[in-house]
mmCIF file of C-alpha atoms in Angstrom:
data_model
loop_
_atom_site.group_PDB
_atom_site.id
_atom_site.type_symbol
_atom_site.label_atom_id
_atom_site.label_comp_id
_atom_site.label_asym_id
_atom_site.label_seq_id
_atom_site.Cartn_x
_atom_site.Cartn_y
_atom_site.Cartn_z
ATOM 1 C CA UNK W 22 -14.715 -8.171 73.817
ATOM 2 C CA UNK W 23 -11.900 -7.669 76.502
ATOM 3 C CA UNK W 24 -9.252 -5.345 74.853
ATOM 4 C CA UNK W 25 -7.019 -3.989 77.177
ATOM 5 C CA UNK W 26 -3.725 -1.969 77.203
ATOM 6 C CA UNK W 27 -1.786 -2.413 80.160
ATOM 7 C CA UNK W 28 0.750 -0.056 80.716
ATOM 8 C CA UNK W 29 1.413 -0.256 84.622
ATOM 9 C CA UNK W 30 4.085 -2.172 86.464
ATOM 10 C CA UNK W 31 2.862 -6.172 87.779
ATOM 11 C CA UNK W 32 1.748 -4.668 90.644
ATOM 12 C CA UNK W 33 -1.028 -2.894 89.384
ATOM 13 C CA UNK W 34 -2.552 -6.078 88.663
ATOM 14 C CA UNK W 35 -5.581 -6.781 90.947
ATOM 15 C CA UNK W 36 -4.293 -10.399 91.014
ATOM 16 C CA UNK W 37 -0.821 -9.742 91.507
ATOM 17 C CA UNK W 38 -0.871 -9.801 95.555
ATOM 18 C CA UNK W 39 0.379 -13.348 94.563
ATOM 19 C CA UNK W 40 4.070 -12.302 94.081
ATOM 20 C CA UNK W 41 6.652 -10.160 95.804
ATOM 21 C CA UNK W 42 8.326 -8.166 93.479
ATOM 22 C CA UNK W 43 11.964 -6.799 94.020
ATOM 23 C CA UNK W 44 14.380 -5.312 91.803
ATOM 24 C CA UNK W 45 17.766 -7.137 90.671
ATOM 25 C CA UNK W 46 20.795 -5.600 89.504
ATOM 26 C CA UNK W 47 22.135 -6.195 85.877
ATOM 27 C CA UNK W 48 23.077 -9.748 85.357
ATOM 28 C CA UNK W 49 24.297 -11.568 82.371
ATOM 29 C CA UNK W 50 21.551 -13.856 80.745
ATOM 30 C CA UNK W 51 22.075 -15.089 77.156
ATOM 31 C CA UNK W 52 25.278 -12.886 76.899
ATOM 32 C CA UNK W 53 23.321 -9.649 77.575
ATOM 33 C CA UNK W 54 22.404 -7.734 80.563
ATOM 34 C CA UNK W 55 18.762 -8.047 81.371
ATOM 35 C CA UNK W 56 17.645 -5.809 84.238
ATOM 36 C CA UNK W 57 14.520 -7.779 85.683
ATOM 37 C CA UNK W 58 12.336 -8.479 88.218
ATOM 38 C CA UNK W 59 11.990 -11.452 90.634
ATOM 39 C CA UNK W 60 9.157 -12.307 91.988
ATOM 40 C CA UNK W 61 8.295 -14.934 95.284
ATOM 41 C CA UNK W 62 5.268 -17.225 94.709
ATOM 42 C CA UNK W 63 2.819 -17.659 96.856
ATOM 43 C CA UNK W 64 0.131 -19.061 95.050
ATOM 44 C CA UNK W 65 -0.210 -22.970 95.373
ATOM 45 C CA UNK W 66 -3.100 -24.711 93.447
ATOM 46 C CA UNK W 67 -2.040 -21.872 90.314
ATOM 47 C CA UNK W 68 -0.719 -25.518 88.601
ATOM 48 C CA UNK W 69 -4.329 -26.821 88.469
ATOM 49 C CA UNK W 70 -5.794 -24.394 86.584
ATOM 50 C CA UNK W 71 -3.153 -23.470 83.838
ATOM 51 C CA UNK W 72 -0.976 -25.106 81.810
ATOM 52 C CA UNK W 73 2.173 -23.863 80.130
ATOM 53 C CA UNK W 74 3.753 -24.888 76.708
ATOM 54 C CA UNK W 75 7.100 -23.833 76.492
ATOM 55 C CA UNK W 76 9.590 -22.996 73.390
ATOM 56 C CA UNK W 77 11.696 -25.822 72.256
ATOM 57 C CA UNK W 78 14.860 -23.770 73.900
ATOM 58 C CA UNK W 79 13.095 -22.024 76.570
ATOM 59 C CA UNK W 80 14.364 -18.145 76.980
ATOM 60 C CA UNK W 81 15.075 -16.142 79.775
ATOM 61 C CA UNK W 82 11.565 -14.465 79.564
ATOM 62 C CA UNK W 83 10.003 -17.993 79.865
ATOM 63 C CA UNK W 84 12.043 -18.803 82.665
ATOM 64 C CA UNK W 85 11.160 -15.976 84.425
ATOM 65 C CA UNK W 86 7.395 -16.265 83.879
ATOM 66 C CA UNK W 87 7.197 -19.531 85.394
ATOM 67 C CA UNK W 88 9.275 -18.568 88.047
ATOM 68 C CA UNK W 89 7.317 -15.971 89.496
ATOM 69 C CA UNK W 90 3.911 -18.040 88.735
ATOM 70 C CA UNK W 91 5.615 -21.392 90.057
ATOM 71 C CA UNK W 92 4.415 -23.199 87.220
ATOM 72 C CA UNK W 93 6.821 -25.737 85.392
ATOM 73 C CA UNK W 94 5.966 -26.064 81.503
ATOM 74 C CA UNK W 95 5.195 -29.214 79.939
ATOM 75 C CA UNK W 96 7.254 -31.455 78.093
ATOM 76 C CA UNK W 97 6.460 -30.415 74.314
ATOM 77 C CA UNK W 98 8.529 -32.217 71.621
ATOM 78 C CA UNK W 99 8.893 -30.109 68.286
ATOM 79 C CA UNK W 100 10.408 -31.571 65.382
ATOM 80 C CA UNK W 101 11.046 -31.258 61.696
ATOM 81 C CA UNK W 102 11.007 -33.330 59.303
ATOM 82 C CA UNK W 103 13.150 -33.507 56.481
ATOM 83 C CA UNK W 104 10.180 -32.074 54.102
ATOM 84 C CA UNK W 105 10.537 -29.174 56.263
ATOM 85 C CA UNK W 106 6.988 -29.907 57.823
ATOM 86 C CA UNK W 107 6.602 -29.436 62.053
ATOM 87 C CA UNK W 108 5.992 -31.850 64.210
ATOM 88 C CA UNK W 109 4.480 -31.325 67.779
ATOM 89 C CA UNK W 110 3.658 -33.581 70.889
ATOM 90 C CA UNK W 111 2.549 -32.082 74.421
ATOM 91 C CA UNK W 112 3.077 -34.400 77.093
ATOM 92 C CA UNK W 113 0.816 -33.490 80.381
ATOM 93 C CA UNK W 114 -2.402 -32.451 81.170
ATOM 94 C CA UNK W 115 -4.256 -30.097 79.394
ATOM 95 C CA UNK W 116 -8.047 -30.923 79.879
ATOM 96 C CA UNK W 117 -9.737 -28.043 81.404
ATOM 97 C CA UNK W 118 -7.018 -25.674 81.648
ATOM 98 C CA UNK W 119 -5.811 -23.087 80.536
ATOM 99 C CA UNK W 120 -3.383 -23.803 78.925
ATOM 100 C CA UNK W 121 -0.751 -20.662 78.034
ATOM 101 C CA UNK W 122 1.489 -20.543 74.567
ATOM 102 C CA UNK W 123 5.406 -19.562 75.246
ATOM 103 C CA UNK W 124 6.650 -17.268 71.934
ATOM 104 C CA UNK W 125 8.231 -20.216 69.782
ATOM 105 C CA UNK W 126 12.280 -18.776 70.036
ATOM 106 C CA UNK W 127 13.507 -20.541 66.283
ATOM 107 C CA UNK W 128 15.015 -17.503 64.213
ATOM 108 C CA UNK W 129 12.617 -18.414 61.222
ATOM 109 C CA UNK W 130 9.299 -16.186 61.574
ATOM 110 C CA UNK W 131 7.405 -18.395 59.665
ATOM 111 C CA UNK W 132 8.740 -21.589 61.333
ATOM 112 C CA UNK W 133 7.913 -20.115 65.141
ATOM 113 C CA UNK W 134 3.986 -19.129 63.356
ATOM 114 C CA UNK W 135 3.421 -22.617 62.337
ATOM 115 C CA UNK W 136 4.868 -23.999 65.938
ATOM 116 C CA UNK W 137 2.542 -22.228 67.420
ATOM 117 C CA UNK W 138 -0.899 -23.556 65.094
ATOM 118 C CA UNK W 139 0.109 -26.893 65.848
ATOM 119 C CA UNK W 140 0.486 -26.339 69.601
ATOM 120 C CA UNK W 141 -2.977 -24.124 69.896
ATOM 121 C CA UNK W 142 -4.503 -26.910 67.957
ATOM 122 C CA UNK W 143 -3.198 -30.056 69.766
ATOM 123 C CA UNK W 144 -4.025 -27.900 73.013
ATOM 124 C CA UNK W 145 -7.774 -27.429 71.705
ATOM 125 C CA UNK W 146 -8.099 -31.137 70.605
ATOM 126 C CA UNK W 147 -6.704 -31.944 74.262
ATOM 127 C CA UNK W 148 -9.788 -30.374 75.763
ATOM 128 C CA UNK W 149 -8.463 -27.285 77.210
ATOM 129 C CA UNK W 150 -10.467 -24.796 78.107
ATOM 130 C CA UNK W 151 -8.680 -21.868 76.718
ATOM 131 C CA UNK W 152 -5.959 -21.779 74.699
ATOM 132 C CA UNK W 153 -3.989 -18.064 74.928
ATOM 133 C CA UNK W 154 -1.288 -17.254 72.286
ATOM 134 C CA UNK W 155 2.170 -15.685 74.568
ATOM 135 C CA UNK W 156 3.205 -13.295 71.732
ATOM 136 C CA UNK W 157 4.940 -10.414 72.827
ATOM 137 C CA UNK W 158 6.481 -9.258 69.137
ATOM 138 C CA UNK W 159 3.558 -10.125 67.304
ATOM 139 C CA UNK W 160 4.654 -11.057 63.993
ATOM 140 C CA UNK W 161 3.554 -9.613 60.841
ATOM 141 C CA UNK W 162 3.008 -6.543 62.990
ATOM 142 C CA UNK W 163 4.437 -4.372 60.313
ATOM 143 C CA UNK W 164 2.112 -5.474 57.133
ATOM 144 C CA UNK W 165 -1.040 -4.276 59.055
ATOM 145 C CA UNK W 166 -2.331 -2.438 55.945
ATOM 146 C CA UNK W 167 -1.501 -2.191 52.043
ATOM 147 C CA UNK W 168 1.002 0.447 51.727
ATOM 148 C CA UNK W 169 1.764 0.612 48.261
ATOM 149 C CA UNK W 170 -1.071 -0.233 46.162
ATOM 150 C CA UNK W 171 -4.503 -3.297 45.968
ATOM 151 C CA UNK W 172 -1.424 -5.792 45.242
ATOM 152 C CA UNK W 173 -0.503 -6.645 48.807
ATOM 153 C CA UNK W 174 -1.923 -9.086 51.628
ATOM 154 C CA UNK W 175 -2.962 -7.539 54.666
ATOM 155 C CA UNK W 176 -0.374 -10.092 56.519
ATOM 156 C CA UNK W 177 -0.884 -8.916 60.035
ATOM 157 C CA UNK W 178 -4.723 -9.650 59.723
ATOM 158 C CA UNK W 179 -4.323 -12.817 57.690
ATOM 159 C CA UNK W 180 -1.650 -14.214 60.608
ATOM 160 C CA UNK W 181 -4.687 -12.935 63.436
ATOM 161 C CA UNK W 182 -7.290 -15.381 61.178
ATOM 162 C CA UNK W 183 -4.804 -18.206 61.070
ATOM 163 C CA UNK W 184 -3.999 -18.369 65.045
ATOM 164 C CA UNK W 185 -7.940 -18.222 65.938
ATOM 165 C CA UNK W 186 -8.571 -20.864 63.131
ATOM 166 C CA UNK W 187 -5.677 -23.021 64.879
ATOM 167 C CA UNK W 188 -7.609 -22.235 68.370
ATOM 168 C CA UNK W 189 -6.108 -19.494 69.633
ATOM 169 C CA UNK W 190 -8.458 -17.931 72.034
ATOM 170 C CA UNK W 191 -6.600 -14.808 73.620
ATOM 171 C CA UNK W 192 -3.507 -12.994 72.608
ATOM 172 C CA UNK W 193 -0.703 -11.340 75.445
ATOM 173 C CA UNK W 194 1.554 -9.273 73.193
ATOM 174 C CA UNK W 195 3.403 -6.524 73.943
ATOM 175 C CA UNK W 196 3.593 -2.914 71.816
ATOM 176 C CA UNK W 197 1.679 -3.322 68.694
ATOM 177 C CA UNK W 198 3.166 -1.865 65.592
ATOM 178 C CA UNK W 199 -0.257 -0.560 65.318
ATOM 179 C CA UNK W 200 -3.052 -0.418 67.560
ATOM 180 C CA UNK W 201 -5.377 -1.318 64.708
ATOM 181 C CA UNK W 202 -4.293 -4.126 65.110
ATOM 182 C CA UNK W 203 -6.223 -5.529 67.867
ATOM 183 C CA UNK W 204 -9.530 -5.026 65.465
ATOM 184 C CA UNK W 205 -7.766 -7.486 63.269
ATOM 185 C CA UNK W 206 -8.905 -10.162 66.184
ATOM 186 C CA UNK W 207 -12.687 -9.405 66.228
ATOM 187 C CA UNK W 208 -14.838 -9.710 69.358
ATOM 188 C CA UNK W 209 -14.692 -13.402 70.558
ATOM 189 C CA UNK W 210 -10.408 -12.809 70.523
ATOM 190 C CA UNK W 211 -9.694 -10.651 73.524
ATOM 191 C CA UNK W 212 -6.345 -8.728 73.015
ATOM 192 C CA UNK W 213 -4.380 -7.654 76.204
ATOM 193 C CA UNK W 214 -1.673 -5.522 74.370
ATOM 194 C CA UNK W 215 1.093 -4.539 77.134
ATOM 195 C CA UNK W 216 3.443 -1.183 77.282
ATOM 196 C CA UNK W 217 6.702 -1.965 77.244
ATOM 197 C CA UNK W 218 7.138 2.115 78.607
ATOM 198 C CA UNK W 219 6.843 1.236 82.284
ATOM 199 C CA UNK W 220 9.774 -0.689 82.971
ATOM 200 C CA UNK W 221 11.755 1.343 80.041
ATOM 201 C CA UNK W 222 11.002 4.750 82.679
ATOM 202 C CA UNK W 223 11.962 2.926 85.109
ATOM 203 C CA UNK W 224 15.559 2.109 84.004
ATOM 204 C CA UNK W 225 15.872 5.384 82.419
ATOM 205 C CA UNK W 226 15.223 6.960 85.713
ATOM 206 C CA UNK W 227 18.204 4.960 87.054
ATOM 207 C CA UNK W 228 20.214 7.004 85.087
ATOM 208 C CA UNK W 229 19.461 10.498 86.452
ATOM 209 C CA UNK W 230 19.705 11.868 82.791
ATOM 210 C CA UNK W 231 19.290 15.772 82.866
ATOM 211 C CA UNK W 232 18.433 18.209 80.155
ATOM 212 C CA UNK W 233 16.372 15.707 78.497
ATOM 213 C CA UNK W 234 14.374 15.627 75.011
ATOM 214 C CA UNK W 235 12.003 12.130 73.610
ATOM 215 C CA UNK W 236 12.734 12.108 69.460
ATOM 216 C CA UNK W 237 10.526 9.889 67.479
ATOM 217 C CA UNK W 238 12.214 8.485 64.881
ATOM 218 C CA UNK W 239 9.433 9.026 62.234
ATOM 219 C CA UNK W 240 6.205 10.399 62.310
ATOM 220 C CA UNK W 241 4.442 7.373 62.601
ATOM 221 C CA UNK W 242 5.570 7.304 66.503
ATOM 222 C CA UNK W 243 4.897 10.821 67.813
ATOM 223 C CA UNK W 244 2.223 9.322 70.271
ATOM 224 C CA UNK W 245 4.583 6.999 71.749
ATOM 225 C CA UNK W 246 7.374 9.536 72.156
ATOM 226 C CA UNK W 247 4.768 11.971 73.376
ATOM 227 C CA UNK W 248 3.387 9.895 76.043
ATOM 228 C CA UNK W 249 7.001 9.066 77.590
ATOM 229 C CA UNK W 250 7.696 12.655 77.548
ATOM 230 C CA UNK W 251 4.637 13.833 79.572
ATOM 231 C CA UNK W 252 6.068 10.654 81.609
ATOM 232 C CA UNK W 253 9.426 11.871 82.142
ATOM 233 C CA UNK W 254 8.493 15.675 82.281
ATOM 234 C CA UNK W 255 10.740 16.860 79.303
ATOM 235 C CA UNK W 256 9.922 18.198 75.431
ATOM 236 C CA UNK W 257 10.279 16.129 72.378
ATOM 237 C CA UNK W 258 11.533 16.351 68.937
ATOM 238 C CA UNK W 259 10.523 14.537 65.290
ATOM 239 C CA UNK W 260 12.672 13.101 62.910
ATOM 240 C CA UNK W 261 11.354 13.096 59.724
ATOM 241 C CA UNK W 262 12.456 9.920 57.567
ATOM 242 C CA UNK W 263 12.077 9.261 53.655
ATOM 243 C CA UNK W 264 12.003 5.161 53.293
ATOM 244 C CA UNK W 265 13.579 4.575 49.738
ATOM 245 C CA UNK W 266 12.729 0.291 50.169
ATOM 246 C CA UNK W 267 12.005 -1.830 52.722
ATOM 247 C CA UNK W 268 14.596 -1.810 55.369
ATOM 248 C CA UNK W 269 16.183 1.341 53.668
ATOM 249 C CA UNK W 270 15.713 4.698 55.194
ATOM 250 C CA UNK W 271 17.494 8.270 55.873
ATOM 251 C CA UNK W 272 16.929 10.796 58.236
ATOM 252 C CA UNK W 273 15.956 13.804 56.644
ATOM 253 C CA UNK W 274 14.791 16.732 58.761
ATOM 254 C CA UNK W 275 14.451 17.301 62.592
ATOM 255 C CA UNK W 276 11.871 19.017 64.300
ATOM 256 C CA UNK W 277 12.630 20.487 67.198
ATOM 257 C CA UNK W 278 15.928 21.013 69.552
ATOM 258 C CA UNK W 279 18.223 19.208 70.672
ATOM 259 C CA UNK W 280 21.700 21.061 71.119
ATOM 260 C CA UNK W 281 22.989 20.276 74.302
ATOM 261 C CA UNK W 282 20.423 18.136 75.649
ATOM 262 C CA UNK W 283 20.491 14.102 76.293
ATOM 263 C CA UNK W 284 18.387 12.409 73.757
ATOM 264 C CA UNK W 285 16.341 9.518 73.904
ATOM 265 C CA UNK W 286 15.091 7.978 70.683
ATOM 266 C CA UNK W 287 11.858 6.123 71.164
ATOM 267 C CA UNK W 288 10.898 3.344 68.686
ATOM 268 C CA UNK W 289 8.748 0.062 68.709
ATOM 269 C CA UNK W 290 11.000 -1.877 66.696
ATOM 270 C CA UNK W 291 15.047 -2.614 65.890
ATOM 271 C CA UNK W 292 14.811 -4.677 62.550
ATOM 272 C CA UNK W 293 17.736 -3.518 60.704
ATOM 273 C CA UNK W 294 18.901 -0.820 62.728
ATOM 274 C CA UNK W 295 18.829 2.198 59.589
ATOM 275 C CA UNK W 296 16.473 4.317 60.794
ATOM 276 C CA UNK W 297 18.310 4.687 64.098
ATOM 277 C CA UNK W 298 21.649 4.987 63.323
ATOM 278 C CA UNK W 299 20.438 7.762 60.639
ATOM 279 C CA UNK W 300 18.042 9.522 63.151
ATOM 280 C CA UNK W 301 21.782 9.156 65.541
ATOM 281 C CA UNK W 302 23.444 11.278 63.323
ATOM 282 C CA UNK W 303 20.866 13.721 62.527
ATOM 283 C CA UNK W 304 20.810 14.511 66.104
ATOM 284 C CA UNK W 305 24.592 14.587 66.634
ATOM 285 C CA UNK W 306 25.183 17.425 63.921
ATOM 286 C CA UNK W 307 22.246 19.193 65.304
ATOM 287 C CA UNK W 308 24.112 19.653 68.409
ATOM 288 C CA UNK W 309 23.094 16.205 70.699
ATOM 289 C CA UNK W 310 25.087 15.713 73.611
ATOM 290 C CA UNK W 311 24.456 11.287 74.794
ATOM 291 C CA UNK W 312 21.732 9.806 72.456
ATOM 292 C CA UNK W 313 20.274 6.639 74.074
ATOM 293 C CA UNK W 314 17.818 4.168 72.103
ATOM 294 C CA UNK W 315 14.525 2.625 73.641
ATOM 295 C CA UNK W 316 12.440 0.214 71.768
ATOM 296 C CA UNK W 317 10.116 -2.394 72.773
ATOM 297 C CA UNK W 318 11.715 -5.303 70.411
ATOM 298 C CA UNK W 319 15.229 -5.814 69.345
ATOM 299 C CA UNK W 320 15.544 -7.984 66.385
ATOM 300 C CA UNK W 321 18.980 -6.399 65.231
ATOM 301 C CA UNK W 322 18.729 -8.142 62.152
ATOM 302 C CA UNK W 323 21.559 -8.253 59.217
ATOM 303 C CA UNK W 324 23.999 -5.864 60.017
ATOM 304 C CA UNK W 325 22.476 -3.868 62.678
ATOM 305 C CA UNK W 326 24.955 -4.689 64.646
ATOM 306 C CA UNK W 327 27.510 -3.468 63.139
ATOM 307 C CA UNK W 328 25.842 0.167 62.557
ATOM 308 C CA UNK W 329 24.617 0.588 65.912
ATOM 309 C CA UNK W 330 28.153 -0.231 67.334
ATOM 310 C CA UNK W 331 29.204 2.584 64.727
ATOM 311 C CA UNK W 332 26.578 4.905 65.242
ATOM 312 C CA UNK W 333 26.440 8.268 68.002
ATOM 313 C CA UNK W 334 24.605 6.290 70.402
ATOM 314 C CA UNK W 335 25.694 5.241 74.165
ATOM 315 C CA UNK W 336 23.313 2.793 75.022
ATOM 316 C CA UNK W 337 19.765 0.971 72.998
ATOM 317 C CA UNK W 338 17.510 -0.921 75.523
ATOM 318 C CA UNK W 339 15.046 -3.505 74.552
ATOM 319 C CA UNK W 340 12.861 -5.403 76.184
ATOM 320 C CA UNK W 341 13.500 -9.150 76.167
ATOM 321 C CA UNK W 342 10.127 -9.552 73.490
ATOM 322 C CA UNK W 343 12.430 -11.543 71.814
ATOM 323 C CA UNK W 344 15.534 -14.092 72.212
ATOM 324 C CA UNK W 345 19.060 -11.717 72.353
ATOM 325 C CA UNK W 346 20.690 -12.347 70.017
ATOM 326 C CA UNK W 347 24.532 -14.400 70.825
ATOM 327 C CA UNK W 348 26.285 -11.871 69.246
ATOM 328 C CA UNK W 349 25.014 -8.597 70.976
ATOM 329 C CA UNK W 350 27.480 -5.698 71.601
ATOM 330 C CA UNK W 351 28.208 -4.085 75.039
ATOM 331 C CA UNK W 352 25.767 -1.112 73.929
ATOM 332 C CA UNK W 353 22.507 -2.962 74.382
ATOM 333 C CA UNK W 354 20.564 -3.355 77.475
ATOM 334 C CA UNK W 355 17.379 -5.811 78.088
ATOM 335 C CA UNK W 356 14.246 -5.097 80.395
ATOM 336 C CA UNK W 357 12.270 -7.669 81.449
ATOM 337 C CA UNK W 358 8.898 -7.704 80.644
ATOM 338 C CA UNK W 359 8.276 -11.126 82.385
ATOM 339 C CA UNK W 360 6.167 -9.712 85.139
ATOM 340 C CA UNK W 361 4.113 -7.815 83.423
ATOM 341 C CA UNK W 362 3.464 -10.904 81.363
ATOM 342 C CA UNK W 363 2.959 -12.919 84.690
ATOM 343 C CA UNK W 364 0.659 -10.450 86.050
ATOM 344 C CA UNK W 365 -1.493 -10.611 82.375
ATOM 345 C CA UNK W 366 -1.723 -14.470 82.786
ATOM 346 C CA UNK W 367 -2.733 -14.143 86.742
ATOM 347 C CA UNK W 368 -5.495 -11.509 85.214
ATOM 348 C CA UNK W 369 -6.928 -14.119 82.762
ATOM 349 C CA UNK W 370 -7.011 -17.192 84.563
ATOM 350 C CA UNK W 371 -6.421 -16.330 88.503
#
């Protein structure tokens, strides 16, 4: 059972002496600025052994990942009917490969799960060799155990069963909810869960912030916040948050201090956006001076928006896990995590 956690830049990759990699400036993809890497192939022949199925409207992330690997996707065709069922054709080869799943990029969660059964299973039936699930916000993520009483699915594990029953037979994802998570896929489902943390210290460095303190929004990520502050060098604080229902939640003490000092909140996930802009204002009557908001995937569902344009916060950068959204305000910054998706595929199949 291969479960690995890579938290290094592409270049750590013993297989990724196959691309230069240089830095870019900001530029505007999708209405956002995504701060990325480019990489130069070099590696002819990469075409014969893997096979890529793209999203029906393919995002910057995807475009970048076969960039750097100079591998063009197939031509998929995804449909629905007017039952609401899916429909999915892969046009290319696929025998013998293998053959790599793009995230699905609709805005219904359960709509982009069953895209991607159909496509590991019409891979699978197609004779490929290995069929590897591109899931870098795994969904479900969030449901990985019953939290409020014997009632409840285990979603996160049932959603692991369904993509190896489909044919799934590896998973690239980036920042589990949970670690746990990984156990979910057994030992014949190797797991390679990535760190979004490199490439968000990188951009942070770019700053030159000074007087700096990690907060955690909860206490559920002191680990994370813990490990980019031995990272960066600096101390960390813990906000403590009461959750009165699901996507409701308030701020309600803070360990630790902050008066004076740049803050950088460190979270997994943006669903919402309540327990940051709370965990914002906590710190800004406690004495904050610029609060800036890391986390590995953006969803900036209902109004986030709005509160994070109202909240104490100068900037929130997210990784590019999942499709910006069209209406994203000046505040938010993407990473790209494409290389260090690149480098995973190079690892597996290379």
């Amino acid at each position: 059972m291969r479960i690995s956690s890579v938290g290094m830049p592409f270049l750590d990759y013993h297989k990724s002496s196959m691309l230069n990699r240089t830095l870019i400036s900001a530029s505007q993809k999708n209405d956002a600025d995504i701060f990325s890497f480019k990489g130069e192939n070099e590696n002819s022949g990469l075409s014969e052994k893997i096979a890529i199925i793209p999203s029906v409207n393919k995002t910057g992330l995807e475009k970048n990942i076969e960039r750097q690997l100079g591998v063009n996707a197939l031509n998929t065709q995804v449909k629905h009917f007017k039952n609401g069922e899916t429909y999915v054709n892969i046009d290319g080869k696929i025998r013998g490969k293998d053959v790599y799943i793009m995230p699905a990029s609709g805005d219904n969660v359960n709509e982009n799960l069953m895209e991607t059964y159909l496509k590991a299973d019409a891979a699978k039936r197609a004779g490929a060799e290995k069929v590897i699930a591109v899931m870098p916000s795994f969904y479900y993520a969030r449901q990985e155990k019953r939290a409020s009483g014997l009632n409840e699915p285990i979603a996160a594990r049932l959603n692991m069963d369904l993509l190896k029953a489909s044919g799934v037979d590896e998973i690239i994802t980036v920042d589990l909810h949970s670690a746990s998570i990984e156990g979910f896929a057994g030992n014949d489902m190797p797991v390679t869960n990535l760190e979004s943390m490199p490439v968000m210290l990188e951009y942070l460095k770019s700053k030159n912030l000074k007087n700096t303190v990690i907060v955690s929004p909860d206490t559920g990520g002191v680990k994370r916040a813990d490990k980019l502050a031995k990272a960066i060098g600096c101390e960390k604080a813990i906000v403590y948050k009461y959750r009165h229902a699901h996507n409701e939640a308030s701020a309600e003490t803070l360990i630790g201090d902050v008066f004076g000092k740049n803050c950088i909140i460190f979270d997994d996930i943006i669903d919402t956006a309540g327990t940051i802009a709370e965990a914002a204002k906590l710190l800004k009557t406690r004495g904050a001076k610029d609060i800036y908001v890391c986390a590995a995937h953006g969803l900036f569902n209902g109004d986030a928006m709005e509160k994070l344009q109202n909240a104490p916060v100068k900037e929130i950068i997210a990784t590019n896990s999942v499709k910006p959204k069209k209406d994203v305000i000046d505040k938010i910054k993407y990473v790209d995590m494409s290389s260090q998706i690149a480098g995973a595929m190079l690892d597996i199949s290379a």
